[in-house]
PDB file of C-alpha atoms in Angstrom:
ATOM      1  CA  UNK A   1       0.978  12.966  -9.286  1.00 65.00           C
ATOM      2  CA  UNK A   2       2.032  10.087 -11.547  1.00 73.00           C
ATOM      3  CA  UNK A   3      -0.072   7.485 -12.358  1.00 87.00           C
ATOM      4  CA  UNK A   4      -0.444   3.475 -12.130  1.00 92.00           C
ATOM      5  CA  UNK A   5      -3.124   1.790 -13.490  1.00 93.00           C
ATOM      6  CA  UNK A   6      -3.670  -1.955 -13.056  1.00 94.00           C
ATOM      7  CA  UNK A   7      -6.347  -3.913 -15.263  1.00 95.00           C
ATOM      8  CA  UNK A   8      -8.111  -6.046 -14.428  1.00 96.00           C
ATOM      9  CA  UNK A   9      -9.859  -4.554 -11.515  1.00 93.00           C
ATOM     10  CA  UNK A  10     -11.811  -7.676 -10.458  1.00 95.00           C
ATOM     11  CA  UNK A  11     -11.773 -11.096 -12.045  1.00 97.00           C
ATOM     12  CA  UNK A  12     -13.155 -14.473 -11.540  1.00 97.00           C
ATOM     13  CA  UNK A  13     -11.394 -17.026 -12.532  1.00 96.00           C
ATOM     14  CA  UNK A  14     -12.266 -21.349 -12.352  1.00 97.00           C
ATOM     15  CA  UNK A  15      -9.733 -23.468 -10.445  1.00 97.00           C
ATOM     16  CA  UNK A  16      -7.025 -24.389 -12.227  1.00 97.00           C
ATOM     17  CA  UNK A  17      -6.838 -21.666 -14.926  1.00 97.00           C
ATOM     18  CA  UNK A  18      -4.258 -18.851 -15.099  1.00 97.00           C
ATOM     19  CA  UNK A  19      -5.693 -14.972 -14.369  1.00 98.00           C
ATOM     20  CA  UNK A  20      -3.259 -12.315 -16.063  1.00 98.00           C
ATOM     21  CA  UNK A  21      -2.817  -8.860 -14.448  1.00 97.00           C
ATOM     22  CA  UNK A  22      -1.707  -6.438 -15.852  1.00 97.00           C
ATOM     23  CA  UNK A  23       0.356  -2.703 -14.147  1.00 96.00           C
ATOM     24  CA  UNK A  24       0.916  -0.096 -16.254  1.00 95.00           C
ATOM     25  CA  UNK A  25       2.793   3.276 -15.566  1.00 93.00           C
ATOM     26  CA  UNK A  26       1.012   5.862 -17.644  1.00 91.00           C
ATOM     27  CA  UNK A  27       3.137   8.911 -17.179  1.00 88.00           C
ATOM     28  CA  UNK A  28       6.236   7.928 -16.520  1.00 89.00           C
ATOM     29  CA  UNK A  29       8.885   5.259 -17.244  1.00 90.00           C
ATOM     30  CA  UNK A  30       9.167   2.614 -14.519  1.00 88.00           C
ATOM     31  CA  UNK A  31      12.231   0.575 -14.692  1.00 86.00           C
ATOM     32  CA  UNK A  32      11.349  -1.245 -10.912  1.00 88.00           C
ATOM     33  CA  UNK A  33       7.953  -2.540  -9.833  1.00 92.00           C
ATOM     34  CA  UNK A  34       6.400  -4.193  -6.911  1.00 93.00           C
ATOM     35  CA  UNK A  35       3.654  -6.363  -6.549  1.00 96.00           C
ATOM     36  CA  UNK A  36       1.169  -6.529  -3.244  1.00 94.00           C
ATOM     37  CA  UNK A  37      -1.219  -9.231  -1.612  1.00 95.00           C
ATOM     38  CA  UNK A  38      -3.331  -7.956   0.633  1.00 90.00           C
ATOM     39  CA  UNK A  39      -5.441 -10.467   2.964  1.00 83.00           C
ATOM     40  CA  UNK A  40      -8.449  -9.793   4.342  1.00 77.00           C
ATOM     41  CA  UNK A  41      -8.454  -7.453   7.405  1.00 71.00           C
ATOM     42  CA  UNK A  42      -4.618  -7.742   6.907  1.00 75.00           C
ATOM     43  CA  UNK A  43      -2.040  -5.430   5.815  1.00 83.00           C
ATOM     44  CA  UNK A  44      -0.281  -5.350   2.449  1.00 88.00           C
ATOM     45  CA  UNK A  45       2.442  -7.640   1.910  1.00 90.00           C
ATOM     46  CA  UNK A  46       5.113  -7.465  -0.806  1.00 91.00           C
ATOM     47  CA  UNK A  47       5.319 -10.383  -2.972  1.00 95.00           C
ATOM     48  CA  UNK A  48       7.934  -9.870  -5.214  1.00 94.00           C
ATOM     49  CA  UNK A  49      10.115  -6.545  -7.012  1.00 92.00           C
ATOM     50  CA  UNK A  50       9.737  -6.710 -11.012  1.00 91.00           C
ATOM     51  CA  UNK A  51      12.924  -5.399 -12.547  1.00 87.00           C
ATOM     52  CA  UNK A  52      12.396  -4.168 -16.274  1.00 87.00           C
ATOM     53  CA  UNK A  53      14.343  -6.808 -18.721  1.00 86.00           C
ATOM     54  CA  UNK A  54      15.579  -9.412 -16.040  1.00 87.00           C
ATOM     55  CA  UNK A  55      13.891 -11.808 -13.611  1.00 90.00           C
ATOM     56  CA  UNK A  56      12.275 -10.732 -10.499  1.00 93.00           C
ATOM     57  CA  UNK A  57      13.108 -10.850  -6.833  1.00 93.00           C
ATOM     58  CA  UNK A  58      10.172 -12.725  -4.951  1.00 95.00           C
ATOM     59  CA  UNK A  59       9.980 -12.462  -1.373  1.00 93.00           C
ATOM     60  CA  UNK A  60      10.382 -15.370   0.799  1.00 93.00           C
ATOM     61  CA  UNK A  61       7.772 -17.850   0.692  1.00 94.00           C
ATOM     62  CA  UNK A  62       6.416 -16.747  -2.678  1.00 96.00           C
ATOM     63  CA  UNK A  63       6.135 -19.070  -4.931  1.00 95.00           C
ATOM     64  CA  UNK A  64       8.206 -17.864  -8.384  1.00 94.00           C
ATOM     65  CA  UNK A  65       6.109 -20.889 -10.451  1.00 95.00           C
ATOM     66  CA  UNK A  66       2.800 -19.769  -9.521  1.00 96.00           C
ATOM     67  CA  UNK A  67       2.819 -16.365  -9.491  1.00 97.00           C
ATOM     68  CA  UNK A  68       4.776 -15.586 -12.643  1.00 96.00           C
ATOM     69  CA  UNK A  69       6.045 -11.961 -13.489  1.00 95.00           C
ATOM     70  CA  UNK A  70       6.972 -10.425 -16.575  1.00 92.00           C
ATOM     71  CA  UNK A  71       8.709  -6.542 -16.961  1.00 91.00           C
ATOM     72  CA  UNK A  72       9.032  -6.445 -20.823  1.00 84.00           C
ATOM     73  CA  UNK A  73       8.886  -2.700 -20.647  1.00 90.00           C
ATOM     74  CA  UNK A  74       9.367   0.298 -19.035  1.00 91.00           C
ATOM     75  CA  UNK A  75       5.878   0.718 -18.541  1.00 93.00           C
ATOM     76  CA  UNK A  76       4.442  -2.366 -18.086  1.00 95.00           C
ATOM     77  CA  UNK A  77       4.460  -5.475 -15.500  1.00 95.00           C
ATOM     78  CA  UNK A  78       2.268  -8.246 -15.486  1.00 96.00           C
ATOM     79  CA  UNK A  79       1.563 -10.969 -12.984  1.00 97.00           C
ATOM     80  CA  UNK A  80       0.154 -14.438 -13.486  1.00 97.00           C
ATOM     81  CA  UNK A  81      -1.392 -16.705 -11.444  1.00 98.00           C
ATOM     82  CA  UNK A  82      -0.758 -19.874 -12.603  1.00 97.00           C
ATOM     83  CA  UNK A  83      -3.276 -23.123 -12.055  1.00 97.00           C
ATOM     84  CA  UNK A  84      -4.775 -20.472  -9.071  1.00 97.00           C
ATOM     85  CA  UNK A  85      -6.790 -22.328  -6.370  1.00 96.00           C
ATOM     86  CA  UNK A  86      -9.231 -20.595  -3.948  1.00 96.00           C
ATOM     87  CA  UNK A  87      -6.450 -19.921  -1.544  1.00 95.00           C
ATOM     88  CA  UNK A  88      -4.971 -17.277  -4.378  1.00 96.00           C
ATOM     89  CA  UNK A  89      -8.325 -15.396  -3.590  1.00 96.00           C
ATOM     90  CA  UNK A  90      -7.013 -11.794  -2.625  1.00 94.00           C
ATOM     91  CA  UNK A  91      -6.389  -8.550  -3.456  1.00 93.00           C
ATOM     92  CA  UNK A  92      -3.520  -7.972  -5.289  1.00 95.00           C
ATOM     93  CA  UNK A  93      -1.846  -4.173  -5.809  1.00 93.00           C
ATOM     94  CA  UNK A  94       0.949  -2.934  -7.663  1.00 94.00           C
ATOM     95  CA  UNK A  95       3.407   0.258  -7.317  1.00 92.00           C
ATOM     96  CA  UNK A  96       5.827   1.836  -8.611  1.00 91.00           C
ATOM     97  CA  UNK A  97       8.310   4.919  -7.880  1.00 84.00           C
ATOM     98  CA  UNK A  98       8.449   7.707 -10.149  1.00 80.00           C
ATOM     99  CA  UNK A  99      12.298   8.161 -11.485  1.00 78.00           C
ATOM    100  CA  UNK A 100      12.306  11.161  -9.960  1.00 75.00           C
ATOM    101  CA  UNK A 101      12.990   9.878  -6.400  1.00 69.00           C
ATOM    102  CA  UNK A 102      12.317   6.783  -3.891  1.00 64.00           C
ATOM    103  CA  UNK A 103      10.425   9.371  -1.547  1.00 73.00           C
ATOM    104  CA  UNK A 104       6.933   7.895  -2.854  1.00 80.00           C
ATOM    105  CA  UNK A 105       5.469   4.747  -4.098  1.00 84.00           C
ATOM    106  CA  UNK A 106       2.463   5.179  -6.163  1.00 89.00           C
ATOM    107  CA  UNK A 107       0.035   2.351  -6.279  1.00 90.00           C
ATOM    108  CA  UNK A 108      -2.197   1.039  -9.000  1.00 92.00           C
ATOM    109  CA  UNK A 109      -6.572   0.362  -8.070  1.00 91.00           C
ATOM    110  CA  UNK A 110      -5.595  -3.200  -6.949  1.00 91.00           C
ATOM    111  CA  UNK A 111      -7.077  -6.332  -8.736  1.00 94.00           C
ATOM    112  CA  UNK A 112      -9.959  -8.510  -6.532  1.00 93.00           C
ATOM    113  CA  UNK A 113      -9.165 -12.277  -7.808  1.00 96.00           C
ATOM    114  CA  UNK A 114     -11.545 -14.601  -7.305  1.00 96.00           C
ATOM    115  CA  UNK A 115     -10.914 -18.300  -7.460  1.00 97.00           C
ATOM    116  CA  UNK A 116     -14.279 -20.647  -7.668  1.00 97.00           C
TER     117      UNK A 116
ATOM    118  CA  UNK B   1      14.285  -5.570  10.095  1.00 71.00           C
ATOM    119  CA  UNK B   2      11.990  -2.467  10.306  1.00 77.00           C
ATOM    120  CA  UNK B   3       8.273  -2.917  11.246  1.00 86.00           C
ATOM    121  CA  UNK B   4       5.195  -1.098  11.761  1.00 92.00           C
ATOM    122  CA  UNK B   5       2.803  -1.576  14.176  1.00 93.00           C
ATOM    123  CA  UNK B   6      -0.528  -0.016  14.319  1.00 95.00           C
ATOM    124  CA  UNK B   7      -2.330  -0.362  17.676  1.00 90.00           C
ATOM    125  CA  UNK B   8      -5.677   0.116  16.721  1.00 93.00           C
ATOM    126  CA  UNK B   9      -7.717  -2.003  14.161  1.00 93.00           C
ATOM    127  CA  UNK B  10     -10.899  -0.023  14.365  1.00 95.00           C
ATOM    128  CA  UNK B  11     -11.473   3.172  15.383  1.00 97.00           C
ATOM    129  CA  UNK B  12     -15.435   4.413  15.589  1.00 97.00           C
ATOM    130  CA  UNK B  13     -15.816   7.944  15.912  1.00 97.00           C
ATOM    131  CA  UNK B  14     -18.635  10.619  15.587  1.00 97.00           C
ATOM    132  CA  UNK B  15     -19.050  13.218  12.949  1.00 97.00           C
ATOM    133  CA  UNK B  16     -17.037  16.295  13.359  1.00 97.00           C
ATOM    134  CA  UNK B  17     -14.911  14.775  16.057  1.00 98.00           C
ATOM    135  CA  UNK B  18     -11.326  14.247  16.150  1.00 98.00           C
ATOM    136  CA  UNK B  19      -9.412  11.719  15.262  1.00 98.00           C
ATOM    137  CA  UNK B  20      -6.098  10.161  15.912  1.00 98.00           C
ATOM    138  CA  UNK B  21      -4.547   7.183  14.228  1.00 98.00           C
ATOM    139  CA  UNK B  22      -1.624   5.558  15.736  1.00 97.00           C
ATOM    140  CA  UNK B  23       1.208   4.407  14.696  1.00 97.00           C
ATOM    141  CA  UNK B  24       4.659   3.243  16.146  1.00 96.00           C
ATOM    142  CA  UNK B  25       7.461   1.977  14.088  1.00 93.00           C
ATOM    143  CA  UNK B  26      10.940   0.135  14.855  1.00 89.00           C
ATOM    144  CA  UNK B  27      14.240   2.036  15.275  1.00 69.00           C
ATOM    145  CA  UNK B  28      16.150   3.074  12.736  1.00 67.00           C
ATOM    146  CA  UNK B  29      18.845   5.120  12.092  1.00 69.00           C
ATOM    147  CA  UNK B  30      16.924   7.323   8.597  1.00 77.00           C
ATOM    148  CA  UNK B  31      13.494   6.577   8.169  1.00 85.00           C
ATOM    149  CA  UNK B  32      10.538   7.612   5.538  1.00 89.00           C
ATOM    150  CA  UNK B  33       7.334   7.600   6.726  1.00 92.00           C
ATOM    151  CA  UNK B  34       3.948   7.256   5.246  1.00 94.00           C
ATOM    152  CA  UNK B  35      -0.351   7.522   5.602  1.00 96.00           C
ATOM    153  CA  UNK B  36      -1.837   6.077   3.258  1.00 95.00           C
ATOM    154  CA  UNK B  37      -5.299   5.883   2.333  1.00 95.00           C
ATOM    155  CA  UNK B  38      -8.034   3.462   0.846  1.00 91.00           C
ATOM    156  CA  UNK B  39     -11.387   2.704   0.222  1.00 89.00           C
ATOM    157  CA  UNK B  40     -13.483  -0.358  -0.195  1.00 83.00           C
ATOM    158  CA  UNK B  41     -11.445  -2.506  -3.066  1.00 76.00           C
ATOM    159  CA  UNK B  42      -9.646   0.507  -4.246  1.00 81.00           C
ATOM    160  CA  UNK B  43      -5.554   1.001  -4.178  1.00 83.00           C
ATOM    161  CA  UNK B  44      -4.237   3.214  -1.559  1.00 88.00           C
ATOM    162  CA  UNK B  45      -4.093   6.925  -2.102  1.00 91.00           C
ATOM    163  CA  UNK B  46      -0.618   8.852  -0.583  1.00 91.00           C
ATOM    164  CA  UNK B  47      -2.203  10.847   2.256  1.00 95.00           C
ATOM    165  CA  UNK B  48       0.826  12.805   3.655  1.00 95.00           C
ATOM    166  CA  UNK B  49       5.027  11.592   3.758  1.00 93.00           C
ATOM    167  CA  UNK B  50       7.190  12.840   6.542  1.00 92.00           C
ATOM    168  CA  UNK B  51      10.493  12.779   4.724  1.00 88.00           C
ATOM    169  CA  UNK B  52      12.721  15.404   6.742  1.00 87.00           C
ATOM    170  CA  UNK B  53      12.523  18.428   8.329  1.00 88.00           C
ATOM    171  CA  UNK B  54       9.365  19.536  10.117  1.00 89.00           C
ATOM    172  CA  UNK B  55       7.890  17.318  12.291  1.00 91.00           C
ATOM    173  CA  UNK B  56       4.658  18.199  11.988  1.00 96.00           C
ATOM    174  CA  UNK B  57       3.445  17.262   8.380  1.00 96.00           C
ATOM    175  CA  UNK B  58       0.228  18.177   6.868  1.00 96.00           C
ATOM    176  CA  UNK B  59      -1.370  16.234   4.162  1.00 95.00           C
ATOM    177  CA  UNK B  60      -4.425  16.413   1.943  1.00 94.00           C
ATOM    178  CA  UNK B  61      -8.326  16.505   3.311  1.00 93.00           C
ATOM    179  CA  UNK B  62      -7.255  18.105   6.413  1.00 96.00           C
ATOM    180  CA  UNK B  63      -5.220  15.291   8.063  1.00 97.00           C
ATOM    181  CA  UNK B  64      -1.678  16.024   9.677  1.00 98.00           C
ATOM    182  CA  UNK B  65       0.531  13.947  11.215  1.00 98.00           C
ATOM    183  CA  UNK B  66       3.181  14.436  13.601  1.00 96.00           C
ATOM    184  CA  UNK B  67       6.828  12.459  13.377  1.00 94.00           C
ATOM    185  CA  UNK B  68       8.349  11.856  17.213  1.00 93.00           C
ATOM    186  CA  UNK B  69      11.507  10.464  17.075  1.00 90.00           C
ATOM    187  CA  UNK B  70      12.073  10.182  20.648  1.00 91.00           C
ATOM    188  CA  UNK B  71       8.575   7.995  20.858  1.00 92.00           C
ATOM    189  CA  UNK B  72       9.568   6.113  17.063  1.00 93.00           C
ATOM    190  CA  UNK B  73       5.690   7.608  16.536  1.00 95.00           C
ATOM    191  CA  UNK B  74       3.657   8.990  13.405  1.00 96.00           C
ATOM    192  CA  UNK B  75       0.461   9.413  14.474  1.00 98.00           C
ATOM    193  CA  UNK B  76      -2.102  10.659  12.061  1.00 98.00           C
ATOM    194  CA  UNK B  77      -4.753  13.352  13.342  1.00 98.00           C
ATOM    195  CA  UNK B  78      -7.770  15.154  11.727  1.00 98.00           C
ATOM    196  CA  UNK B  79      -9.500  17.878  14.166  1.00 97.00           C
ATOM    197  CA  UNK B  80     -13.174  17.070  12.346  1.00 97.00           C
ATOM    198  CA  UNK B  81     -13.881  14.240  10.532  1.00 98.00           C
ATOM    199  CA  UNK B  82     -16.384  13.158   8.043  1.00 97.00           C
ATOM    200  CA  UNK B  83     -18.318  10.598   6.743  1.00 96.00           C
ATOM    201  CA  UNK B  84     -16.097  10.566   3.543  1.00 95.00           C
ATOM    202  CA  UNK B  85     -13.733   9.659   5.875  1.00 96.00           C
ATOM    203  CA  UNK B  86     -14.629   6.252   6.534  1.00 96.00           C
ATOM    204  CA  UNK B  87     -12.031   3.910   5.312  1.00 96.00           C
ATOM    205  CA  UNK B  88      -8.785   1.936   6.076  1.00 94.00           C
ATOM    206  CA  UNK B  89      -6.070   4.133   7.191  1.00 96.00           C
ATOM    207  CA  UNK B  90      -2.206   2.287   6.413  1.00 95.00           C
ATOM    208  CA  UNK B  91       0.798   3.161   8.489  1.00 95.00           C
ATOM    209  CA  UNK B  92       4.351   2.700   6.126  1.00 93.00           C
ATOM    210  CA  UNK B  93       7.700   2.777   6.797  1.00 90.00           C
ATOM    211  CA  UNK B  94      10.771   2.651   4.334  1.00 85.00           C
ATOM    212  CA  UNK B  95      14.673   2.617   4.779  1.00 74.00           C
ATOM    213  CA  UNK B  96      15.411   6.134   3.509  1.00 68.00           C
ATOM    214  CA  UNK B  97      16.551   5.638  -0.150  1.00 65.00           C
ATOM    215  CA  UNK B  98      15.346   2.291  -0.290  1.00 70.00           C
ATOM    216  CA  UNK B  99      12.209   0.843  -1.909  1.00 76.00           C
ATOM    217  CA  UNK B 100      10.775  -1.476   0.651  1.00 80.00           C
ATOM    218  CA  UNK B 101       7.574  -0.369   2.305  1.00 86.00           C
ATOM    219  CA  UNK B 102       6.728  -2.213   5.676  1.00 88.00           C
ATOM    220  CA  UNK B 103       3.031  -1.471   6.118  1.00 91.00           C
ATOM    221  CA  UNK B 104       1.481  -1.534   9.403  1.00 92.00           C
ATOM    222  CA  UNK B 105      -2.138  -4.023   9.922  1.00 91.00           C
ATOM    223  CA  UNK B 106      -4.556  -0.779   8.756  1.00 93.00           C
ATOM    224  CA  UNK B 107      -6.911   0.852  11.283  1.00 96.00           C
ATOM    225  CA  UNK B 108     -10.477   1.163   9.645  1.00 95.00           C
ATOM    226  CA  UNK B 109     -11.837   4.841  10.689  1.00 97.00           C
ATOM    227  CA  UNK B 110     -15.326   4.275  11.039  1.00 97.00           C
ATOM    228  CA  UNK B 111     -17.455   8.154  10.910  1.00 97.00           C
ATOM    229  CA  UNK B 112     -20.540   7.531  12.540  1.00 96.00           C
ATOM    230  CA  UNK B 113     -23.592   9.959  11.573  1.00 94.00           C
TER     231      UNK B 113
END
């Protein structure tokens, strides 16, 4: 199957500094990708779609200023936290379809961010 | 707006039992469904798709899942589980041919010894 592979895999971070992740598509060419926090005990909700050379579509009530997204290439998305408190403390995941269809969304390892 | 909803947040069961996962999701005219898998702070891992056709769907390390259209069901089932096994089990639901996965709240699969 293809592959996504997201770096770092955990990070700790001081309050008030940015944390850069980073969601590559190895194997194929990913024009769309999508971003996940996942909560504790809770499911996986999307934060925001990251469209390859234009801005990306954040869900509603994510803020666009603190988590910042770049899609400079086909392969590659990146997500910042900006100024992160300990309330950005989560797991965040990223996916993306393979051009061959929408019947499958293949996920990166997920990133643990830790905020002290 | 389509949701997922899966009933049980922990499921304990013995080795070499079976095991069934549920899941119920909102109407919808086309719908893709989808098991995922993952383990402690990994990514999740695509354990079967129900796409079209058969109802029944089998997917990898034994689990199968059955769509019911009737009962807007996917319920995941594994005749003998294992410790390997033990992890959080994710209940998705897309739009056909659209890209936005509504995941249900996980069920963690606890395999006892």
């Amino acid at each position: 199957g293809a592959v996504v592979s997201q770096h770092p895999s955990r990070v700790i971070c001081k309050s008030g500094t940015s944390v850069k992740i980073e969601c590559r598509s190895l194997d194929f060419q990913a024009t769309t990708m999508f971003w996940y926090r996942q909560f504790p005990k809770k499911s996986l909700m999307l934060m925001a779609t990251s469209n390859e050379g234009s801005k990306a579509t954040y869900e509603q009530g994510v803020e666009k200023d603190k988590f910042l997204i770049n899609h400079a290439s086909l392969t590659l998305s990146t997500l910042t936290v900006t100024s992160a408190h300990p309330e950005d403390s989560s797991f965040y995941i990223c996916s993306a379809f393979h051009p061959r269809g929408l019947d499958e969304a293949f996920f990166g390892q997920g990133t643990r961010l830790t905020v002290v | 707006a389509q949701s997922v909803t899966q009933l049980d947040s922990q499921v304990p069961v013995f080795e070499e039992a079976p095991v069934e996962l549920r899941c119920n999701y909102s109407s919808s005219v086309s719908v893709y469904l989808f098991w995922y898998v993952q383990y402690p702070n990994q990514g999740l891992q695509l354990l079967l798709k129900y796409l079209s056709g058969s109802t029944l769907v089998k997917g990898i390390n034994g689990f199968e899942a059955e769509f019911n259209k009737s009962q807007t069901s996917f319920h995941l089932r594994k005749p003998s589980v294992h410790i390997s096994d033990t992890a959080e089990y994710f209940c998705a639901v897309t739009d056909s041919g659209t890209y936005k996965y509504i995941f249900g709240t996980g069920t963690r699969l606890k395999v006892l010894a």
